[in-house]
Short mmCIF file of C-alpha atoms and ligand atoms in Angstrom, two decimals:
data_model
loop_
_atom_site.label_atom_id
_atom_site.label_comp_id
_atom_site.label_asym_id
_atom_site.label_seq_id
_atom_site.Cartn_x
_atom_site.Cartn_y
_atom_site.Cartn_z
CA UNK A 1 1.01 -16.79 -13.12
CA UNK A 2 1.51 -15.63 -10.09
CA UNK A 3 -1.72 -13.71 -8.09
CA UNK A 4 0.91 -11.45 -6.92
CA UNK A 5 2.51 -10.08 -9.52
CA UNK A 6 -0.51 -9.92 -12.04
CA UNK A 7 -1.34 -6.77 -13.24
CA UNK A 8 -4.63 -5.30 -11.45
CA UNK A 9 -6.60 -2.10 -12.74
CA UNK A 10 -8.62 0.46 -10.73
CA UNK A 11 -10.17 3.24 -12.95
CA UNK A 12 -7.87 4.53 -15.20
CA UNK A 13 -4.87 3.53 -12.45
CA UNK A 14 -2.86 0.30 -14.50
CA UNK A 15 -0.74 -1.14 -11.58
CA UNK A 16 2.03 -3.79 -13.43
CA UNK A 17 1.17 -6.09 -10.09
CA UNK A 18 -0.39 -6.43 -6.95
CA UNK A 19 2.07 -4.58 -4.39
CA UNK A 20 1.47 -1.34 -2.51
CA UNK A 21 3.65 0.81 -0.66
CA UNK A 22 2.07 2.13 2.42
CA UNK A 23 2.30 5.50 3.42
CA UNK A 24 5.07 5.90 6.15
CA UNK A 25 5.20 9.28 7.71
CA UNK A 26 9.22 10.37 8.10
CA UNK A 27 9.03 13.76 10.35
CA UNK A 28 11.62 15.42 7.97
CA UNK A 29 10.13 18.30 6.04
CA UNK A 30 10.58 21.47 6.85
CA UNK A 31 7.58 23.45 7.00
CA UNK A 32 5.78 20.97 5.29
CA UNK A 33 8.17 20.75 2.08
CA UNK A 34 10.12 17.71 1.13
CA UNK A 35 13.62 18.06 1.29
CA UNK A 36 16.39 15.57 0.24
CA UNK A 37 14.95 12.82 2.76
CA UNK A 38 12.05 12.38 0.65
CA UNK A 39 14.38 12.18 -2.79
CA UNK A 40 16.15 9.67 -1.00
CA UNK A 41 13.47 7.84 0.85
CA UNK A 42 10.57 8.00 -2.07
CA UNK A 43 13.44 7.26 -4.76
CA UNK A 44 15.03 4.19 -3.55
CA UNK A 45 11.13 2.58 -2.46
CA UNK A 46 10.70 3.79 -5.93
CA UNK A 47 13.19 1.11 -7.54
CA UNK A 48 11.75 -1.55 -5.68
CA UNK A 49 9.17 -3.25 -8.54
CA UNK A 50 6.22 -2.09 -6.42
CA UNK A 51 2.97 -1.57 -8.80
CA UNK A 52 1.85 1.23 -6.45
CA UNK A 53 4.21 3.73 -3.78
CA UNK A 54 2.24 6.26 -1.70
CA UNK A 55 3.71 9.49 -0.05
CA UNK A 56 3.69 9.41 3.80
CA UNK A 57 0.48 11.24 5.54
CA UNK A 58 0.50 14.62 3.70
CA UNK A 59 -0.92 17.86 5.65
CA UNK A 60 -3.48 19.59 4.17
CA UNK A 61 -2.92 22.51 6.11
CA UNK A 62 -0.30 23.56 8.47
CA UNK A 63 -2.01 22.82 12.03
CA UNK A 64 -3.04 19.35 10.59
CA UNK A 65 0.38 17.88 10.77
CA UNK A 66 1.10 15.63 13.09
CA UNK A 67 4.58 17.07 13.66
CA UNK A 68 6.36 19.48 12.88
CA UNK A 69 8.36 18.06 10.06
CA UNK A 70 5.10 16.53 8.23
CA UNK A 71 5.07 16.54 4.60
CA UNK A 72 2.70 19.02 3.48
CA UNK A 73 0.46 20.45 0.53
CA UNK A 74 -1.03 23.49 1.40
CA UNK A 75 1.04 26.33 -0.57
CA UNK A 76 3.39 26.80 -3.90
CA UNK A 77 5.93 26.19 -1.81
CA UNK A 78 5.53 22.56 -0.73
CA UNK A 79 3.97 22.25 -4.07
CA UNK A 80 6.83 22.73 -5.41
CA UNK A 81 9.55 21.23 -3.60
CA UNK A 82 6.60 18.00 -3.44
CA UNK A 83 6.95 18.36 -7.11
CA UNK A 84 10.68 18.03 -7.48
CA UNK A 85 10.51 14.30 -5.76
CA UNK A 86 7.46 13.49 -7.81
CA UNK A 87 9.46 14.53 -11.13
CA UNK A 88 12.38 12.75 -10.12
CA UNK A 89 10.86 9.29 -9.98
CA UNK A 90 8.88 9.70 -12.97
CA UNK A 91 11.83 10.67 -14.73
CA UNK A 92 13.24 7.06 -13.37
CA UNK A 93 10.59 4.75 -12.25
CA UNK A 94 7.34 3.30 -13.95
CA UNK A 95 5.99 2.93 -10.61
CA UNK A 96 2.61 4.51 -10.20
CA UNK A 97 2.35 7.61 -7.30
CA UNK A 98 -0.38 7.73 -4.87
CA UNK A 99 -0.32 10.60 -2.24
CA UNK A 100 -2.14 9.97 1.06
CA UNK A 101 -3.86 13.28 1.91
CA UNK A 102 -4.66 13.89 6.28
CA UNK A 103 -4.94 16.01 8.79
CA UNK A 104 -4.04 14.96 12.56
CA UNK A 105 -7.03 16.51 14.43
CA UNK A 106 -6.31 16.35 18.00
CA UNK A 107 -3.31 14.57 17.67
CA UNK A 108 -1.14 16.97 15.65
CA UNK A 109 1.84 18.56 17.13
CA UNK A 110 3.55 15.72 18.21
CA UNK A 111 7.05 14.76 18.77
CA UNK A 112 8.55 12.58 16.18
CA UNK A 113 8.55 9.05 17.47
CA UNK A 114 12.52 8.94 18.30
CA UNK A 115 11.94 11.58 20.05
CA UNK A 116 8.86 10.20 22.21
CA UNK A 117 6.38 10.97 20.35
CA UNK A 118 4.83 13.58 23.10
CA UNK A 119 2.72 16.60 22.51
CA UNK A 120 4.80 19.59 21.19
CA UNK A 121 3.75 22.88 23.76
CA UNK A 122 3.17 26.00 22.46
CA UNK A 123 5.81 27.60 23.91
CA UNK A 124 8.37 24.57 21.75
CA UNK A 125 6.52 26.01 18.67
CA UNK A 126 3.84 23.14 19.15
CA UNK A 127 -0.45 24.52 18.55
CA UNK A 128 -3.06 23.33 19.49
CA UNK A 129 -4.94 20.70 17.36
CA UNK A 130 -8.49 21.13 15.54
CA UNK A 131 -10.83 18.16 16.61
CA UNK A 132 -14.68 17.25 16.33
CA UNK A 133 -14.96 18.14 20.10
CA UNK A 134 -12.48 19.21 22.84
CA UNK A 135 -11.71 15.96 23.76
CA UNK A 136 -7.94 15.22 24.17
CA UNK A 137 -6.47 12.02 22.71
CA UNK A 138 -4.97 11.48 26.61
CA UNK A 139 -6.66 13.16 29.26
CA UNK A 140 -2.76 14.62 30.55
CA UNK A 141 -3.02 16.59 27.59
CA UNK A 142 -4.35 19.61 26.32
CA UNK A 143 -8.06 19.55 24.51
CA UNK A 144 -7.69 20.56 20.81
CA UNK A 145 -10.36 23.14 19.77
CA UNK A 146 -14.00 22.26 18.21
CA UNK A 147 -14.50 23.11 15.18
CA UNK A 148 -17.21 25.25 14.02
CA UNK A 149 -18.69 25.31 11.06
CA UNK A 150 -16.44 27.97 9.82
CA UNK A 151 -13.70 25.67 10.60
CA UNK A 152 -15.46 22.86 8.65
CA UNK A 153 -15.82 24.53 5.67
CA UNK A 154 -11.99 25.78 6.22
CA UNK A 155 -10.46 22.20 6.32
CA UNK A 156 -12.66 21.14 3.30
CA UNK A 157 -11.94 23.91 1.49
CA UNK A 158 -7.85 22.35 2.44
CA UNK A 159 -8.30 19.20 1.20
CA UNK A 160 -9.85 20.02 -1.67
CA UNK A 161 -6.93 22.66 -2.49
CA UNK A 162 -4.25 19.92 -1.64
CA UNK A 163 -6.32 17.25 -4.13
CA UNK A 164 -5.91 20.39 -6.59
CA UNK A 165 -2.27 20.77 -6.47
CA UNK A 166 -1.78 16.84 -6.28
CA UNK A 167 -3.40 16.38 -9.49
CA UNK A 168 -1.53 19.36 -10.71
CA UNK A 169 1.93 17.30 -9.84
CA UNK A 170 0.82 14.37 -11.85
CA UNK A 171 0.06 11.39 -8.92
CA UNK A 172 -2.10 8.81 -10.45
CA UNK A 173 -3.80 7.95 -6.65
CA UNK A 174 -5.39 9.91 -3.94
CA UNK A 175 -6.00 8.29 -0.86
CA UNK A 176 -8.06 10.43 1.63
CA UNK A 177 -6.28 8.97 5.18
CA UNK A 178 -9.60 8.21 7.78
CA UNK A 179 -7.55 6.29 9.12
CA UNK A 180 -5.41 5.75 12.77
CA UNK A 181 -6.76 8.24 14.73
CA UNK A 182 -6.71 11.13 12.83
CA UNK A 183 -9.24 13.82 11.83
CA UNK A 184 -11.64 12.20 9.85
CA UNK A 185 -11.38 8.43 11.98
CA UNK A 186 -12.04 11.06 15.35
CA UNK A 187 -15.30 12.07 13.75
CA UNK A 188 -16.54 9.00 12.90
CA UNK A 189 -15.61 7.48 16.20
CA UNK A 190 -18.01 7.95 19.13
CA UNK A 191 -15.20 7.73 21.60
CA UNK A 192 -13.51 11.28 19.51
CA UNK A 193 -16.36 12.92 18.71
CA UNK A 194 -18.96 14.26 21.22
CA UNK A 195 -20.62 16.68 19.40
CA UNK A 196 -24.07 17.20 19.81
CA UNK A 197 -25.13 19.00 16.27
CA UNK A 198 -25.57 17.55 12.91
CA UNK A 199 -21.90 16.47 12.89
CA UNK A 200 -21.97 13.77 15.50
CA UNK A 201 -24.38 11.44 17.78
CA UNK A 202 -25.74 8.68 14.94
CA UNK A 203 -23.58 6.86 12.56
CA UNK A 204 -25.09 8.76 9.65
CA UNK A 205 -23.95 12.05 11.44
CA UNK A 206 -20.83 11.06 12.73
CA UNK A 207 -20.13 9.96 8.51
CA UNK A 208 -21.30 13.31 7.39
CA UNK A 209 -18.13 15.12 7.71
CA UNK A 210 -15.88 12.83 6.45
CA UNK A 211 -18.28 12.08 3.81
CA UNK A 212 -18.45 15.78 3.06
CA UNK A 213 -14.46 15.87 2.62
CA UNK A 214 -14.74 12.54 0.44
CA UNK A 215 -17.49 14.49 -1.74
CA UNK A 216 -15.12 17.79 -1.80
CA UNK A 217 -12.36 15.59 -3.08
CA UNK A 218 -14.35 13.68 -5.59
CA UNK A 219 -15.78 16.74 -7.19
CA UNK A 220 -11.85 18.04 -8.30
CA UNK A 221 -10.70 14.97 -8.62
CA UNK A 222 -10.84 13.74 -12.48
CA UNK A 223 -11.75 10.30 -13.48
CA UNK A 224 -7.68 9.68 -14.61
CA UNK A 225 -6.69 9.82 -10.87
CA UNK A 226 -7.95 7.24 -8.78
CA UNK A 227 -9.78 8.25 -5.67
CA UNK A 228 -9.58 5.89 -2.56
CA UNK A 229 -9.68 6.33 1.53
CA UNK A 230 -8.13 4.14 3.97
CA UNK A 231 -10.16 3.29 7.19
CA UNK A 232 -9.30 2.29 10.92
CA UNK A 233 -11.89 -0.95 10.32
CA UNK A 234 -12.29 -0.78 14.33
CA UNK A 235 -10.87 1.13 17.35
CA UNK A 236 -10.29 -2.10 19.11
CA UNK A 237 -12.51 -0.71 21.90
CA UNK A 238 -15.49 -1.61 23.25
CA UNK A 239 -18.21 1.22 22.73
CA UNK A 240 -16.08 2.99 19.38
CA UNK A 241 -15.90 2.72 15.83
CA UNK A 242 -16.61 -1.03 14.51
CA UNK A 243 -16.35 -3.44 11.52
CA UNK A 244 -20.75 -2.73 11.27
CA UNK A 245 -20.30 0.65 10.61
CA UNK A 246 -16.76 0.37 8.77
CA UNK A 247 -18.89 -1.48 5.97
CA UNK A 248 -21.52 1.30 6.41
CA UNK A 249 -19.03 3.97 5.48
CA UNK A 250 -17.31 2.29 2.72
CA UNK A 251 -20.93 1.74 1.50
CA UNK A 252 -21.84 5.38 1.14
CA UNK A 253 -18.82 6.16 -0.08
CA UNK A 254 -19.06 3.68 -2.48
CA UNK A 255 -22.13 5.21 -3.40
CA UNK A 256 -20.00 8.86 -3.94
CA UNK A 257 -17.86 7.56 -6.44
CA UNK A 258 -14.97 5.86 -3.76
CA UNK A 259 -12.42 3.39 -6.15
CA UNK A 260 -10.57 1.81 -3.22
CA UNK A 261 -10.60 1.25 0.23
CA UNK A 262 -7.10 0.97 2.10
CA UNK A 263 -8.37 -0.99 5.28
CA UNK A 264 -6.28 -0.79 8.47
CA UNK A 265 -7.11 -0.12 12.06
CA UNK A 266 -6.79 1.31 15.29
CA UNK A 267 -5.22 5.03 16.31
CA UNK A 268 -8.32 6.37 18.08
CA UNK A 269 -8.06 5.41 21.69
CA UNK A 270 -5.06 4.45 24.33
CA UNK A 271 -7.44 1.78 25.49
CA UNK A 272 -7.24 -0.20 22.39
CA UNK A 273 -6.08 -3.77 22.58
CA UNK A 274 -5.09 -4.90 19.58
CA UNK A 275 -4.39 -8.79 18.74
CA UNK A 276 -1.23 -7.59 16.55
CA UNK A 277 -0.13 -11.05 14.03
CA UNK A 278 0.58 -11.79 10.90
CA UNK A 279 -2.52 -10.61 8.47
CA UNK A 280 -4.28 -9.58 11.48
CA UNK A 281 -5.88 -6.45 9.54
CA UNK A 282 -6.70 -8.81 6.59
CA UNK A 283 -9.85 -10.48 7.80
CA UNK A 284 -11.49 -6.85 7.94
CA UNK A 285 -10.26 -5.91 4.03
CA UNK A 286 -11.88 -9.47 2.86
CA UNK A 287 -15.37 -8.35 4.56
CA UNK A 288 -15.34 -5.04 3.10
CA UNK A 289 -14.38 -6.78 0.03
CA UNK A 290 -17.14 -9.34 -0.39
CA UNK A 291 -20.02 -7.00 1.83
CA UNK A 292 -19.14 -3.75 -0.04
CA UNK A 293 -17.67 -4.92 -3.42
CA UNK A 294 -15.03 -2.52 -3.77
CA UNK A 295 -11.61 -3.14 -4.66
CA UNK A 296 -9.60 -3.39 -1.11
CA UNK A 297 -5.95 -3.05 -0.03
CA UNK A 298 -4.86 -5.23 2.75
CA UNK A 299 -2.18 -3.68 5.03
CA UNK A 300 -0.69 -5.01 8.77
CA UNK A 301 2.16 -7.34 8.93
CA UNK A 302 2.37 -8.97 5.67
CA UNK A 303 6.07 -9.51 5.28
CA UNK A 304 6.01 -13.20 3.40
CA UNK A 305 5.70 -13.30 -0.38
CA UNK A 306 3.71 -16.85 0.06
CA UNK A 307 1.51 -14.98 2.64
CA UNK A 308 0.69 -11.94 0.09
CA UNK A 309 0.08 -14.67 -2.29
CA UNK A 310 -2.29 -16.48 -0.26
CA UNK A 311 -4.22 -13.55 0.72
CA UNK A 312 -4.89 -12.35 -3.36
CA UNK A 313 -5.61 -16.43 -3.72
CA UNK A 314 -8.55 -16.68 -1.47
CA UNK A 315 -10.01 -13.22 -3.09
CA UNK A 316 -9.26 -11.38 0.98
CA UNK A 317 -7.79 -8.50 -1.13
CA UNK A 318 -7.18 -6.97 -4.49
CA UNK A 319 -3.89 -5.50 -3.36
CA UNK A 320 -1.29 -5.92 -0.71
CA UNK A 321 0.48 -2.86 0.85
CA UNK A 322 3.81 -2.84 3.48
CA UNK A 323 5.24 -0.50 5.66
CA UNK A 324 8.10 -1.97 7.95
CA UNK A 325 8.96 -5.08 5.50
CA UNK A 326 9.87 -2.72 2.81
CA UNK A 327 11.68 -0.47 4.78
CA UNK A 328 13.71 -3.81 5.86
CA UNK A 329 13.95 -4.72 2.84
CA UNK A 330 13.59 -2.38 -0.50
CA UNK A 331 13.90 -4.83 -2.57
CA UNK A 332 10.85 -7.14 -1.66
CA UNK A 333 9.07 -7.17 -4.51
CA UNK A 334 12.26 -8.40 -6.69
CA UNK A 335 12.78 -11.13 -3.70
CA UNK A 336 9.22 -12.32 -3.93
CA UNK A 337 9.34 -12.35 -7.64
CA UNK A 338 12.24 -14.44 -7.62
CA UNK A 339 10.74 -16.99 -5.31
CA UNK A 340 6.71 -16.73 -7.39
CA UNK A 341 7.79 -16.92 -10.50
CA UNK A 342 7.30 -13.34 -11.31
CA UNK A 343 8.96 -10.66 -13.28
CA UNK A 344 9.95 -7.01 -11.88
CA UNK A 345 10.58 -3.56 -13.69
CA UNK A 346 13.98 -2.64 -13.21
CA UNK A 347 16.29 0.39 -13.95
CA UNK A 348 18.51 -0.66 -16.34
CA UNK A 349 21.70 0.72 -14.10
CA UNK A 350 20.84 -2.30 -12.39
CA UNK A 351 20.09 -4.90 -15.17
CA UNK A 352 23.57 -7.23 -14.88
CA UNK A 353 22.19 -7.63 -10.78
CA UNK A 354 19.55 -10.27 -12.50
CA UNK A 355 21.14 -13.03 -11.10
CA UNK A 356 21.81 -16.21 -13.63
CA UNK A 357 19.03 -18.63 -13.06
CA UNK A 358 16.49 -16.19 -13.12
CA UNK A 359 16.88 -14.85 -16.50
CA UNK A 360 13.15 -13.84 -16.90
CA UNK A 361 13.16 -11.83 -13.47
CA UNK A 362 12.96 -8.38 -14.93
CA UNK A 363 11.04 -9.22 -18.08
CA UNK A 364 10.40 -6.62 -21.00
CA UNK A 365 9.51 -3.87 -18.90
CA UNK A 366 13.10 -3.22 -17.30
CA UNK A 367 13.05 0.28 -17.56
CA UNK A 368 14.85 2.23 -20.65
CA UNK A 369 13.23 -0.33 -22.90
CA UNK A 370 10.21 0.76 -22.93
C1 FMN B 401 7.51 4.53 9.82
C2 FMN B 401 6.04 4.39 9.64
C3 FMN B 401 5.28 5.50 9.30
C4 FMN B 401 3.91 5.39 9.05
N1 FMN B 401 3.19 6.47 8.60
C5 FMN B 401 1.92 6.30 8.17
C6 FMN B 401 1.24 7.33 7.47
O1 FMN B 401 1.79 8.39 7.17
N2 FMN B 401 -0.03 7.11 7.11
C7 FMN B 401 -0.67 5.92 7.36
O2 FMN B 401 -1.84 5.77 7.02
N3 FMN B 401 -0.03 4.93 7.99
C8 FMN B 401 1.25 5.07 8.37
N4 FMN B 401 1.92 4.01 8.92
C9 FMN B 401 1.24 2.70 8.99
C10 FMN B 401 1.59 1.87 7.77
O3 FMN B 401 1.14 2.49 6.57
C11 FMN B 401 1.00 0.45 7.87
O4 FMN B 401 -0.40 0.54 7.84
C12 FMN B 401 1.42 -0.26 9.16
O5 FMN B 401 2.80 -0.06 9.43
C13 FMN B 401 1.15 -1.77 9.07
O6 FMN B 401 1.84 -2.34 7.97
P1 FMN B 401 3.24 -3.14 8.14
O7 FMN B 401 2.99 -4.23 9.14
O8 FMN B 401 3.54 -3.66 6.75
O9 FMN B 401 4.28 -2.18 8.63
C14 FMN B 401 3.28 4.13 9.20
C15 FMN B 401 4.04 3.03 9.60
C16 FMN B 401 5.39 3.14 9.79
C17 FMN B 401 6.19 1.91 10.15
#
């Protein structure tokens, strides 16, 4: 059988095979709810055969997006309208439902990429971001504000409300994003985070907020949804965050109860210099894999069903997750079944696709028979 399209278990979270869609922000909520996009966007990824499909970066409260038309979780509102995409797949797909839960930091209120991707001003309806110190990410722009410690309580207090209503919508994954630049990765990186109190200076302070956010999350969080984080494993800059300390922080949060790490990098710093390639993120899941011995996804250009195989073959990673090659193509995981030998869930509107000589490809779990 296949590596790939084995079935894999964290927790209570049964994943039919080994294929993960990554979160991919798609700047079209308004006011942080999901509108038609996402039925269209999440539904379609959500007939693809993928074992696991997680939301884009979700905002845990309004000033953490990272534009204005961020997904969000923060009221009954996007609850609700969250909940109507959530329904809608369950009512058609097996596929498990992660949701990635973030908040931008100092880089929130941003353009959407096609449209440059600059700082939104104030006066566009852009605000001003909420960092670990007022650094900017680029020095031409404005410095976020420091939180305080009212303002650390304030975001916990967020994420912990968002993990709330996530569980209360039925997704079977959390993944807490500390990741790419973002809040959490811009405390834990010494080139974000200048503080000078209990929140930043050593590794073990620069940790303690995300840490504290992990904990918050774990402690609503019940032991049927899986609890994960994905990690920037370096900031590709001399002087910041590193693979060292990467294994640190999965360690302690290991320690608090963590089920997965998602390991990625970058996001931190316009100086990075990143030696982008095919698996070029993977080495860093296989350390954190064998140092840390928790189960690890392995993201960054993996767009070759042999090459997802070979990575789950020599034990680099439990779990393979794309962005851009299943945007390209929705229906990977069928394709890569096809060419490993595996089988696919599929909706049964779709069963006479199967095409002749592959008369196993969608197995007995096509969807209505079960
Ligand atoms: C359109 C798009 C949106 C993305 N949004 C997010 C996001 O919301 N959260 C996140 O952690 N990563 C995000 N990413 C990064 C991807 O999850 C993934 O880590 C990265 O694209 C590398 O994988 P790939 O080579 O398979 O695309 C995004 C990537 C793309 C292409």
């Amino acid at each position: 059988m296949s590596h790939l399209f084995s079935p894999y278990s964290i927790g209570n979270l049964e994943l039919a095979n080994r294929i993960v869609i990554a979160p991919m922000c798609e700047y079209s909520a308004e006011e942080g709810r999901a509108t038609d996009w996402h039925m269209i966007h999440l539904g379609h990824l959500a007939l693809s055969g993928a074992g696991l499909l997680f939301t884009e970066a979700t905002a845990v409260e309004p000033d953490g997006r990272i534009s204005p038309g961020d997904l969000g979780l923060w009221s009954d509102e996007t609850e609700a309208a969250l909940g109507r995409v959530a329904q809608a797949v369950r009512r058609y797909s097996p596929i498990k439902l992660g949701i990635q839960l973030g908040h931008a930091g100092r880089k929130a209120s941003s353009h959407a990429p096609w449209n440059g991707g600059q700082l939104v001003p104030p006066a566009e309806g852009g605000w001003q971001g909420w960092a670990p110190s007022a650094v900017p990410h680029n020095a031409s722009e404005p410095a976020p504000h420091a939180l305080d410690a009212a303002g650390l309580k304030r975001v916990r207090d967020a994420f912990a409300d968002s993990a709330r209503r996530a569980i209360r919508l039925g997704f079977d994954a959390i993944e807490l994003h500390a990741a790419h630049g973002y809040l959490l990765h811009q405390f834990l990186s010494p080139l974000a985070n200048r503080r000078d109190d209990a929140y930043g200076g050593s590794l073990e302070n620069r940790m303690r907020f995300p840490l504290e956010v992990f904990q918050a999350l774990r402690e609503v969080t019940p032991a049927s949804v899986t609890l994960g984080v994905r990690v920037s494993a370096t900031d590709w800059v001399e002087g910041g965050w590193d693979l060292p300390q990467t294994l640190a922080f999965a360690r302690a949060l290991k320690d608090r109860g963590c089920e997965f790490i998602d390991v990625s990098s970058g996001g931190v710093s316009s100086q990075q210099k990143i030696p982008v390639g095919p698996n070029y993120q993977v080495p860093f899941a296989d350390e954190v894999k064998r140092q840390v011995g928790m189960p690890t996804i392995a993201v960054g250009l993996i767009t070759e069903a042999q090459q997802a195989e070979d990575i789950l073959a020599r034990g680099e990673a439990d779990l393979i997750a794309l962005a851009r090659g299943m945007l390209y193509d929705p229906r990977w995981p069928w394709h890569a079944a096809a060419q490993l030998g595996g089988q696919v869930a599929a909706p049964r509107q779709y069963w006479r696709s199967q095409p002749r000589e592959l008369k196993a490809l969608f197995g007995e779990t096509r969807f209505g028979q079960r």
